[in-house]
Amino acid sequence: MKQVSKLLLLVLICLTACSTPPQQPVVSSPDGSIRVEVGAEDGRLFYTVNKNDKVILDKSFLGFVLKDSDFDKNLDITNIKTTSFEETWDQVWGEETSVVNKYNQLAVDVAEKDGLKRKFTVVFRVFDDGVGFRYEFPEQENLKDFVIMDELTEFALADSHKSWSIPAYHTEYYEGLYRTIPVNELDTVCTPLTMETKDGMYLTIHEANLTDYAAMNLLPKNKTSVLKADLTPWSTGEKVYMNAPGVTPWRTIIIAATPGDLMLSRLMLNLNEPCKITDTSWIKPGRYIGIWWGMHMEKYTWYQGPKHGATTENTKRYIDFAAEHGFSGVLVEGWNDGWQNDWTKEGDKFSFTKPYSDFDIEEITKYAAMKNVKLVGHHETGGSTLNYERQLDSAFAFYQKYGVDAVKTGYVSPLLDGKERHSSQYGVRHYRKVIETAAKYHVMIDNHEPVMPTGLQRTWPNLMTQEGVRGQEYDAWSRDGGNPPEHTTIIPFTRGLAGPIDFTPGTFNFTNPVYPNTRVQTTLAKQLALSVVIYSPLQMASDMIENYENNPAFEFITSCPANWSKTVVPDAKIGEYVTIARKDRNSENWYVGSITNADSRKLTLPLSFLDKGAKYKARIFKDGEGVEYKSNPYPVAIEEMNVTSDTVIDLNLATSGGTAIILTKQ
Ligand code: NOJ
């Protein structure tokens, strides 16, 4: 009898502990301003997000459709666990040296109430600047290898906010102009999706640590402000092949008071894993030039012939120029066998170890080494990842042999291997393989036609920069006339939130013999300022070297670093203007870039970010007298003044103009 009652008591204790969660599934940010709540309603799991008691996300449902069944119904919360974390970690390179990673975490275990009793956990990390969450599938009997047909994650926005985005399936390689549309009117869009609320808050939805999964797009449900995840499919319609144990990427929401705070959020990086490369001494940010604009302006060809750009002689000329002006590298495209074919369709004919006969790589790299300049390699695949993967090790070993430690990769073709989308799980797997193989050979990567970046550079800091943007090349050949003036005042707050951009600013000659109606739609001073505004640890000055000769404004390009210890955003309005100040990682000097859209603008710049009490010399490169981007874009006035942290500089930006400033500590 005694034993029976003991047993009963035990069962009772167990039931209480097992069936009722010990606390409420609620978690707040370390500063208490952001609150995430999780619940189950009719067997469906949901979460909400509030900031200072204002709804950011209303009841937003979670779950999946798997190939053989739904996985979003009949769910029960079985356990919850809250923890806290705080660390400061250093970036190998970046917009600042140290990053604070501080969050409170809520892990919610859920399981099907009956049937297969499959389970997953949703882990929320709440930072002072937003929220990240992901699904984790633990090892279990009834869920081993499975296929995700749909991810049902919702973001139920409180209102149909104004938003900036590009459409997902109609924009090749993310090379589109950002549209400003209320969220309920969006079609399927790529992330980052940036929004401004009526009460002046800024939100960005994106993802972090995209590993062996499909990229997430978003689409509004039935024209409402409830956004639903849309994973890029395989050609067969499946979304993701998954195993348990396994995790999804983090879904991220930055919540900011100003556009500048969106840019300064490091939530995405914090949600990636720490660096996996032990010796990072070979990873070096830098500024490079290239045998590149000449191809886009049709002065040179990629393929061997009378106008071949990648000749030994021409490359040496670029190396001389790089050495003279302190550039760390020279990119050379069109150096290898394969360009003579219809290469966007016949990428499988590229060789990555066979230089054209007029490109003597041995002589070139010896010459470059003598001049302390590196050849920046190029692997255009024409979208044939199969051909590239077959050659991957030999391709990187070949470059390593010649001391080439940075390679620009490219995937120009609407589909990879004629079949799969760049942002599918297929593409994601390939890009990761390239990054990891390159690391083995101590090669840095600049990836063009990528999948949208998600902060992997924290783990693999040899992933320096990526395209995935409508870059400066559109000013060479885009039939719509080139990038409109507002473009670069939007991308720092959209694509830029996904990571460094290889936009390649710095064109000095705006004439276009091939497409006279297409040109750089900025002033020259704005081209300078873009080196600061658009962040990239490998930053290319786009123009042909002859266009830089004897131009005093070139001084700004050659002295502007590509690695920073601190970044501040004194002033910005998305689509109108941006002012950014960055402190050099290797000196006490600051660099400022300020740009405007098609409207001329007067702004003030308080230098309060400078060290108090210290003296600086400001060297200012600004739009000259009477400058206007269409008719008179070139004059740059260069001025000097002594300043301190109390100085306020007046900025006078011409139409699509800019100002670039070097602040040298005295
Ligand atoms: C497109 C890239 O964006 C561009 O930079 C490159 O020159 C061409 N592909 C050829 O690879």
XYZ file of C-alpha atoms and ligand atoms in Angstrom:
677
model
C 0.000 0.000 0.000
C 2.747 2.301 1.090
C 4.643 1.444 -2.083
C 1.608 2.073 -4.305
C 1.113 5.581 -2.910
C 4.817 6.332 -3.361
C 4.512 5.282 -6.975
C 1.398 7.435 -7.425
C 3.237 10.405 -6.012
C 6.121 9.820 -8.410
C 3.770 9.575 -11.379
C 2.053 12.789 -10.283
C 5.370 14.653 -9.969
C 6.462 13.360 -13.346
C 3.181 14.362 -14.965
C 3.406 17.888 -13.592
C 7.032 18.226 -14.680
C 6.524 16.634 -18.081
C 3.256 18.114 -19.233
C 3.313 21.666 -17.882
C 6.132 23.865 -19.017
C 7.998 25.193 -15.989
C 7.598 28.853 -17.077
C 5.805 30.877 -19.705
C 7.405 30.690 -23.187
C 8.450 34.340 -23.109
C 11.826 36.011 -23.515
C 12.999 39.631 -23.602
C 16.096 41.331 -24.976
C 18.882 42.115 -22.476
C 17.713 45.772 -22.338
C 14.099 44.633 -21.894
C 12.773 46.533 -24.918
C 12.005 43.579 -27.216
C 9.751 40.740 -26.105
C 9.044 37.442 -27.869
C 6.153 35.235 -26.805
C 5.443 31.750 -28.069
C 2.218 29.782 -27.836
C 0.189 26.967 -29.351
C -3.323 27.473 -30.684
C -5.408 24.537 -31.887
C -2.224 22.531 -32.183
C -0.365 25.182 -34.217
C 2.726 26.920 -32.921
C 3.033 30.700 -33.124
C 5.224 33.554 -31.893
C 4.802 37.301 -31.466
C 7.347 40.124 -31.250
C 6.870 43.441 -29.430
C 9.171 46.410 -29.019
C 8.396 48.714 -26.078
C 4.881 47.224 -26.023
C 4.297 48.042 -29.696
C 3.446 45.083 -31.877
C 6.178 44.337 -34.411
C 4.925 40.872 -35.329
C 1.456 39.705 -34.431
C 0.590 36.035 -34.060
C 2.902 34.449 -36.667
C 2.589 30.715 -37.251
C 5.461 28.272 -37.641
C 5.909 24.825 -39.142
C 6.525 22.860 -42.331
C 4.959 20.825 -45.050
C 7.036 17.689 -45.509
C 6.891 15.470 -48.561
C 4.765 12.856 -46.891
C 2.835 14.922 -44.341
C 2.224 18.292 -42.743
C 4.381 19.185 -39.783
C 2.587 22.178 -38.319
C -0.528 20.686 -36.701
C -1.449 18.770 -33.617
C 1.551 20.264 -31.811
C 2.096 20.675 -28.141
C 4.771 22.636 -26.293
C 6.569 19.998 -24.247
C 9.364 21.996 -22.679
C 10.907 25.424 -22.622
C 14.305 26.609 -21.550
C 15.678 30.116 -21.222
C 19.366 30.975 -21.122
C 21.519 34.090 -21.513
C 24.747 34.681 -23.372
C 27.298 37.453 -23.656
C 30.630 37.654 -25.443
C 32.711 40.127 -27.413
C 34.479 38.710 -30.437
C 36.923 40.252 -32.892
C 36.416 40.298 -36.632
C 39.340 39.266 -38.842
C 38.235 42.239 -40.967
C 35.090 44.298 -40.988
C 33.289 47.537 -40.347
C 34.555 47.466 -36.765
C 37.066 45.423 -34.816
C 34.949 44.064 -31.966
C 31.374 42.847 -31.944
C 29.217 42.431 -28.856
C 27.084 39.290 -28.963
C 24.564 39.545 -26.152
C 21.182 37.874 -26.107
C 18.585 36.008 -24.089
C 17.521 32.696 -25.559
C 14.277 30.772 -25.398
C 14.209 27.187 -26.675
C 10.716 25.811 -27.147
C 10.410 22.044 -27.644
C 7.318 20.929 -29.507
C 6.009 17.493 -30.412
C 3.037 16.034 -32.213
C 0.458 15.048 -29.609
C -0.097 11.599 -31.124
C 0.616 9.651 -34.297
C 4.312 9.771 -35.180
C 5.021 12.104 -32.250
C 7.723 13.845 -34.280
C 9.384 16.788 -32.633
C 11.364 19.942 -33.220
C 12.642 22.841 -31.179
C 12.366 26.506 -32.069
C 15.222 28.535 -30.621
C 14.729 32.307 -30.287
C 17.631 34.638 -29.596
C 16.562 38.111 -28.582
C 19.161 40.862 -28.884
C 18.773 44.571 -28.146
C 18.615 45.169 -31.916
C 16.268 42.380 -32.950
C 15.404 38.718 -33.006
C 16.744 35.571 -34.634
C 15.099 32.156 -34.532
C 15.632 28.792 -36.115
C 14.177 25.300 -36.122
C 16.225 22.438 -34.744
C 15.328 18.823 -35.477
C 16.707 16.488 -32.798
C 17.588 12.880 -33.498
C 14.371 10.846 -33.280
C 12.784 7.598 -34.327
C 10.167 8.882 -36.770
C 12.072 11.670 -38.492
C 15.386 10.826 -40.096
C 15.869 11.838 -43.743
C 13.039 14.060 -44.858
C 12.104 16.492 -47.598
C 10.737 19.961 -46.895
C 8.149 20.951 -49.486
C 7.292 24.243 -47.781
C 8.410 26.240 -44.766
C 5.366 27.865 -43.208
C 7.188 30.470 -41.111
C 5.218 33.706 -40.964
C 6.089 37.303 -40.161
C 2.717 38.903 -39.346
C 3.645 42.567 -39.593
C 1.529 45.025 -37.637
C 0.816 47.098 -40.746
C 1.507 47.250 -44.459
C 4.722 49.175 -44.000
C 6.566 51.003 -46.741
C 9.249 48.579 -47.932
C 12.281 48.247 -50.214
C 12.911 45.007 -52.075
C 13.603 43.241 -55.353
C 11.352 40.526 -56.784
C 12.645 37.012 -56.172
C 12.136 35.023 -59.330
C 12.357 37.819 -61.894
C 15.674 39.365 -60.876
C 18.683 37.507 -62.189
C 21.500 37.308 -59.634
C 19.730 39.933 -57.420
C 20.790 42.555 -59.990
C 17.668 44.659 -59.787
C 16.590 48.133 -58.801
C 14.938 48.198 -55.393
C 11.236 49.061 -55.482
C 9.401 51.002 -52.781
C 6.073 49.227 -52.208
C 3.718 48.646 -49.231
C 4.261 45.074 -48.005
C 0.770 43.825 -48.793
C 1.318 44.683 -52.477
C 4.569 42.766 -52.830
C 5.017 39.766 -55.068
C 7.532 37.169 -53.894
C 10.609 39.152 -52.878
C 14.167 38.420 -51.854
C 15.465 39.184 -48.425
C 16.809 41.444 -46.976
C 13.401 43.133 -47.010
C 13.669 46.539 -45.345
C 10.671 48.461 -44.028
C 9.834 51.809 -42.480
C 6.812 51.961 -40.153
C 4.445 54.923 -39.912
C 5.846 55.748 -36.489
C 9.392 55.873 -37.812
C 10.819 52.473 -36.931
C 12.978 50.476 -39.345
C 12.723 46.717 -39.749
C 14.677 44.272 -41.880
C 13.823 40.614 -42.351
C 16.601 38.364 -43.595
C 18.389 35.182 -42.600
C 21.711 34.149 -41.063
C 23.975 31.146 -41.615
C 22.406 29.689 -44.750
C 23.929 26.205 -44.662
C 22.725 23.238 -46.740
C 19.248 24.746 -47.092
C 17.421 26.899 -49.643
C 17.459 30.710 -49.499
C 14.349 32.281 -47.999
C 12.170 34.639 -50.016
C 8.998 36.235 -48.684
C 5.505 36.622 -50.012
C 2.423 38.280 -48.523
C -0.458 35.923 -47.726
C -3.581 36.915 -49.651
C -2.404 40.490 -50.112
C -2.186 41.080 -46.347
C 0.760 42.251 -44.279
C 1.405 38.667 -43.144
C 4.568 37.571 -44.919
C 5.280 33.904 -45.379
C 8.603 32.196 -46.074
C 9.067 30.961 -49.636
C 12.093 28.714 -50.102
C 13.758 28.651 -53.525
C 12.946 25.201 -54.948
C 15.008 22.591 -56.735
C 14.037 22.122 -60.378
C 11.924 19.172 -59.238
C 9.877 21.303 -56.825
C 11.342 20.002 -53.573
C 12.670 22.744 -51.324
C 15.148 21.122 -48.946
C 16.591 17.689 -48.324
C 17.131 17.499 -44.603
C 18.376 15.073 -41.947
C 17.723 14.918 -38.232
C 19.673 15.967 -36.272
C 19.784 19.178 -38.260
C 19.002 22.885 -38.100
C 17.551 25.516 -40.421
C 19.194 28.897 -41.017
C 18.233 31.648 -38.578
C 15.320 33.862 -39.569
C 16.227 37.408 -38.532
C 14.353 40.620 -37.806
C 16.355 43.766 -37.107
C 14.361 46.401 -35.223
C 15.972 49.841 -35.385
C 15.198 53.444 -34.532
C 17.091 54.882 -37.519
C 18.276 53.643 -40.937
C 21.832 53.983 -39.604
C 21.054 51.575 -36.766
C 19.956 48.979 -39.330
C 23.427 49.224 -40.853
C 25.167 48.966 -37.509
C 23.275 45.850 -36.393
C 25.567 42.824 -36.171
C 22.743 40.395 -35.388
C 23.323 38.409 -38.585
C 27.033 37.949 -37.865
C 26.312 37.012 -34.253
C 24.036 34.236 -35.473
C 26.814 32.671 -37.510
C 29.361 30.322 -36.036
C 32.794 31.498 -34.871
C 35.744 31.439 -37.255
C 36.775 27.967 -38.411
C 40.092 29.068 -39.925
C 42.863 28.800 -37.338
C 45.567 30.802 -39.063
C 43.957 33.865 -40.637
C 47.211 35.747 -41.258
C 46.855 35.268 -45.041
C 43.424 36.937 -45.146
C 44.041 40.564 -46.046
C 41.578 43.261 -47.094
C 42.786 45.489 -49.879
C 42.064 47.782 -52.760
C 42.521 46.490 -56.299
C 42.242 47.524 -59.920
C 41.479 45.295 -62.855
C 41.595 44.539 -66.537
C 37.839 44.702 -66.386
C 36.056 47.981 -67.263
C 37.854 47.780 -70.603
C 35.969 44.555 -71.372
C 32.654 46.027 -70.320
C 33.340 49.061 -72.518
C 34.282 46.710 -75.372
C 37.808 48.088 -75.663
C 39.094 44.611 -74.836
C 37.746 41.107 -75.254
C 37.795 38.316 -72.712
C 38.713 35.827 -75.436
C 42.099 35.701 -77.130
C 42.310 37.802 -80.297
C 43.430 41.242 -81.532
C 41.650 43.055 -78.658
C 42.554 40.563 -75.911
C 42.723 42.370 -72.540
C 44.565 39.714 -70.521
C 47.923 39.849 -72.250
C 51.210 39.660 -70.387
C 52.108 43.140 -71.534
C 48.813 44.758 -70.545
C 48.818 42.990 -67.179
C 52.336 44.290 -66.462
C 51.123 47.787 -67.300
C 48.346 47.405 -64.710
C 50.817 45.960 -62.181
C 53.102 48.983 -62.655
C 50.172 51.297 -62.065
C 49.020 49.338 -59.004
C 52.514 49.452 -57.514
C 52.847 53.155 -58.169
C 49.519 53.963 -56.497
C 49.549 51.486 -53.620
C 46.894 49.009 -54.822
C 47.335 45.521 -53.400
C 46.030 43.634 -56.424
C 45.247 43.506 -60.126
C 42.260 41.454 -61.257
C 42.661 39.908 -64.685
C 39.621 38.446 -66.433
C 39.772 36.486 -69.674
C 43.132 34.842 -68.906
C 42.058 31.237 -69.321
C 40.829 28.910 -72.022
C 37.062 28.858 -72.559
C 36.027 32.444 -73.306
C 36.130 31.807 -77.050
C 32.984 29.679 -76.644
C 29.415 30.824 -76.035
C 30.490 30.770 -72.398
C 27.240 31.524 -70.580
C 25.870 28.369 -72.209
C 29.104 26.417 -72.497
C 30.656 26.966 -69.088
C 31.688 23.336 -69.074
C 34.408 24.241 -71.577
C 36.281 26.514 -69.171
C 39.681 25.340 -67.997
C 40.957 26.853 -64.775
C 44.519 25.677 -65.235
C 45.115 26.532 -68.889
C 46.088 30.165 -69.514
C 45.764 31.639 -72.993
C 49.110 31.567 -74.791
C 49.540 35.368 -74.585
C 49.125 35.322 -70.788
C 52.372 34.150 -69.199
C 51.212 33.624 -65.639
C 54.642 32.677 -64.373
C 56.291 35.805 -65.713
C 53.358 37.961 -64.592
C 53.254 36.696 -61.017
C 57.038 36.976 -60.658
C 56.841 40.538 -61.915
C 53.944 41.297 -59.575
C 55.783 39.850 -56.564
C 58.782 42.038 -57.336
C 56.468 45.049 -57.214
C 54.642 43.878 -54.088
C 51.361 43.495 -55.968
C 49.221 40.359 -56.197
C 47.438 39.014 -59.228
C 43.728 38.661 -58.358
C 42.494 35.477 -60.020
C 39.266 34.919 -61.906
C 37.113 31.802 -62.225
C 34.113 32.467 -64.459
C 32.128 29.233 -64.557
C 29.314 30.256 -66.906
C 27.098 28.569 -64.301
C 28.649 25.147 -64.805
C 29.295 24.140 -61.226
C 29.858 20.525 -62.252
C 32.780 21.491 -64.486
C 34.106 23.813 -61.787
C 33.793 21.260 -58.992
C 35.651 18.696 -61.088
C 38.561 21.154 -61.317
C 38.184 22.866 -57.960
C 41.254 21.516 -56.183
C 43.516 21.791 -59.199
C 42.170 25.290 -59.941
C 43.036 26.632 -56.482
C 46.305 24.666 -56.323
C 47.279 26.216 -59.675
C 46.708 29.743 -58.409
C 48.334 28.968 -55.050
C 51.461 27.836 -56.879
C 51.700 31.315 -58.432
C 50.993 33.158 -55.173
C 47.478 34.223 -56.177
C 45.574 34.525 -52.904
C 42.276 36.115 -53.996
C 39.927 34.822 -56.676
C 36.808 36.383 -58.136
C 34.298 33.660 -59.006
C 31.363 34.063 -61.397
C 28.217 32.187 -62.404
C 26.734 34.027 -65.389
C 23.887 31.830 -66.584
C 20.250 32.004 -65.526
C 20.486 28.517 -64.016
C 23.355 26.487 -62.577
C 24.175 23.512 -64.785
C 21.226 24.500 -66.954
C 18.837 23.426 -64.242
C 19.018 24.707 -60.683
C 18.578 28.199 -59.280
C 21.542 29.994 -57.728
C 19.591 30.422 -54.455
C 18.446 26.785 -54.213
C 19.896 24.217 -51.833
C 21.883 23.001 -54.861
C 23.498 26.417 -55.265
C 24.012 26.900 -51.537
C 25.883 23.584 -51.345
C 28.117 24.525 -54.268
C 29.043 27.998 -53.033
C 29.970 26.572 -49.627
C 32.152 23.917 -51.195
C 34.047 26.635 -53.067
C 34.585 28.739 -49.926
C 35.839 25.782 -47.915
C 38.085 24.464 -50.688
C 39.520 27.948 -51.263
C 40.309 28.190 -47.527
C 42.322 24.976 -47.791
C 44.497 26.672 -50.429
C 44.629 30.006 -48.555
C 42.557 31.790 -51.173
C 40.144 34.665 -50.503
C 36.884 34.720 -52.467
C 34.988 37.515 -54.189
C 31.841 35.753 -55.391
C 29.808 37.156 -58.275
C 26.309 35.878 -59.121
C 26.109 34.431 -55.604
C 23.279 33.324 -53.385
C 22.345 36.254 -51.136
C 24.976 36.487 -48.368
C 23.978 35.580 -44.794
C 27.044 36.380 -42.680
C 29.127 33.279 -43.395
C 32.248 35.457 -43.376
C 32.295 35.184 -39.583
C 32.940 31.450 -39.918
C 34.856 31.598 -43.212
C 36.570 35.002 -43.294
C 38.154 34.104 -46.649
C 34.688 34.854 -48.067
C 35.551 38.518 -48.496
C 32.900 40.085 -50.650
C 30.139 39.250 -53.100
C 28.140 40.790 -55.870
C 24.403 39.978 -55.740
C 23.635 43.577 -56.585
C 23.128 45.780 -59.615
C 26.690 47.045 -59.619
C 28.691 49.663 -61.456
C 28.917 47.436 -64.562
C 25.313 48.431 -65.375
C 26.688 51.919 -66.073
C 28.634 50.385 -68.953
C 25.963 48.476 -70.844
C 22.526 48.596 -69.250
C 20.013 49.589 -71.942
C 17.999 51.542 -69.338
C 20.768 54.121 -69.089
C 22.640 52.901 -65.999
C 22.059 52.919 -62.261
C 19.721 55.764 -61.301
C 21.011 58.287 -58.718
C 18.964 56.897 -55.797
C 20.236 53.325 -56.237
C 23.286 53.725 -54.013
C 21.220 55.483 -51.333
C 19.041 52.339 -51.044
C 21.445 49.410 -51.301
C 23.331 50.131 -48.043
C 19.991 49.494 -46.250
C 18.885 46.455 -48.261
C 21.502 44.284 -49.983
C 24.194 45.876 -47.785
C 22.610 44.392 -44.654
C 23.429 40.933 -46.042
C 27.172 41.667 -46.119
C 29.999 43.294 -48.099
C 29.155 44.340 -51.662
C 31.536 44.162 -54.620
C 29.852 47.131 -56.312
C 33.141 48.400 -57.819
C 32.733 52.170 -57.590
C 35.389 54.588 -58.827
C 34.672 55.223 -62.501
C 36.250 58.535 -63.556
C 35.422 58.704 -67.251
C 31.679 58.705 -67.876
C 31.742 58.711 -71.675
C 30.446 55.564 -73.298
C 31.441 54.960 -76.914
C 29.366 51.771 -77.151
C 26.088 52.821 -75.544
C 26.095 56.636 -75.582
C 22.809 56.775 -73.676
C 24.196 54.708 -70.834
C 26.571 56.212 -68.308
C 27.531 56.679 -64.697
C 24.697 58.777 -63.287
C 26.628 60.497 -60.519
C 29.128 63.268 -60.069
C 32.787 62.329 -59.801
C 32.841 63.329 -56.105
C 30.052 60.790 -55.478
C 32.204 58.064 -57.056
C 34.823 58.857 -54.385
C 32.324 58.869 -51.533
C 30.981 55.455 -52.590
C 34.300 53.887 -51.519
C 33.287 54.657 -47.946
C 29.512 54.295 -48.234
C 29.527 50.850 -49.881
C 31.450 48.506 -47.662
C 33.732 45.868 -49.137
C 36.988 44.511 -47.658
C 38.203 43.937 -51.216
C 37.330 47.179 -52.958
C 37.896 47.550 -56.684
C 38.476 50.883 -58.363
C 36.503 50.153 -61.500
C 37.945 52.321 -64.257
C 40.718 51.731 -66.778
C 44.014 53.050 -65.442
C 44.433 55.672 -68.163
C 41.283 57.370 -66.835
C 42.912 57.898 -63.437
C 46.158 59.410 -64.742
C 46.749 62.990 -63.592
C 43.386 63.386 -61.863
C 43.922 64.929 -58.393
C 40.639 63.361 -57.165
C 42.291 59.923 -57.518
C 44.143 60.674 -54.273
C 41.001 59.833 -52.325
C 40.641 56.399 -53.942
C 44.276 55.502 -53.302
C 44.285 56.617 -49.690
C 40.921 55.171 -48.621
C 41.385 51.935 -46.603
C 39.220 48.827 -46.964
C 39.281 47.664 -43.345
C 37.808 49.552 -40.413
C 37.931 49.617 -36.623
C 34.722 51.603 -36.192
C 31.757 52.765 -38.262
C 29.166 55.432 -37.494
C 26.238 56.689 -39.543
C 25.775 60.373 -38.696
C 22.771 60.833 -40.991
C 20.746 58.861 -43.529
C 17.347 58.645 -45.172
C 16.758 55.552 -47.294
C 16.502 56.482 -50.968
C 17.557 60.101 -50.336
C 20.989 60.439 -48.769
C 23.584 58.639 -46.631
C 26.553 59.911 -44.650
C 28.920 57.329 -43.189
C 32.153 57.769 -41.230
C 34.621 54.946 -40.735
C 37.846 54.731 -38.748
C 40.826 53.068 -40.410
C 41.807 49.738 -38.791
C 45.504 50.638 -39.112
C 45.661 54.288 -38.093
C 43.864 56.970 -36.103
C 42.348 58.481 -39.254
C 38.697 58.641 -40.229
C 37.112 58.647 -43.696
C 33.704 60.065 -44.515
C 31.454 59.458 -47.498
C 28.239 61.367 -48.076
C 25.991 60.852 -51.107
C 22.618 62.063 -52.332
C 20.003 60.933 -54.857
C 18.995 63.109 -57.852
C 18.288 66.052 -55.509
C 21.028 68.463 -54.554
C 21.180 68.790 -50.787
C 22.723 70.736 -47.929
C 23.586 68.619 -44.898
C 25.554 69.279 -41.761
C 28.111 66.862 -40.415
C 29.027 67.184 -36.729
C 32.414 65.527 -36.233
C 31.465 64.381 -32.737
C 32.755 60.863 -33.517
C 36.373 62.162 -33.447
C 38.487 61.836 -30.302
C 37.651 64.634 -27.869
C 40.427 67.186 -27.539
C 42.383 65.872 -30.530
C 43.229 67.879 -33.640
C 42.608 66.583 -37.146
C 43.289 67.851 -40.637
C 40.253 67.465 -42.878
C 40.946 67.031 -46.590
C 37.631 67.473 -48.348
C 36.817 66.282 -51.884
C 33.501 67.792 -52.899
C 31.352 68.661 -55.896
C 32.919 71.738 -57.485
C 31.215 74.995 -58.365
C 28.250 74.533 -60.728
C 28.414 70.742 -60.678
C 25.308 68.880 -61.774
C 25.436 65.167 -62.510
C 23.945 65.219 -66.004
C 25.627 68.195 -67.615
C 28.711 68.919 -65.532
C 29.635 65.937 -63.338
C 33.433 66.097 -63.180
C 34.733 69.098 -61.196
C 35.918 68.117 -57.732
C 36.987 70.873 -55.329
C 39.672 69.833 -52.858
C 39.896 71.820 -49.624
C 41.665 71.542 -46.315
C 40.704 72.720 -42.848
C 41.673 72.050 -39.240
C 38.928 70.403 -37.229
C 38.132 68.850 -33.842
C 35.235 66.824 -32.506
C 33.381 70.143 -31.983
C 33.539 71.116 -35.663
C 30.432 70.917 -37.807
C 31.146 70.642 -41.544
C 28.594 71.944 -44.060
C 28.069 69.483 -46.870
C 26.821 70.831 -50.190
C 25.943 67.915 -52.395
C 25.155 68.514 -56.073
C 22.424 66.520 -57.841
C 23.518 62.865 -57.507
C 26.589 64.324 -55.844
C 28.815 63.516 -52.936
C 31.562 64.532 -50.575
C 34.488 62.405 -49.436
C 36.661 63.441 -46.501
C 39.953 62.234 -45.047
C 40.368 63.179 -41.374
C 44.017 62.779 -40.413
C 44.857 62.908 -36.710
C 47.602 65.462 -36.028
C 29.674 39.280 -64.492
C 30.469 39.905 -63.403
O 29.662 40.632 -62.522
C 31.504 40.806 -64.040
O 32.197 41.512 -63.053
C 32.425 39.973 -64.890
O 33.283 40.812 -65.571
C 31.642 39.142 -65.904
N 30.568 38.459 -65.289
C 32.520 38.103 -66.575
O 32.897 37.133 -65.652
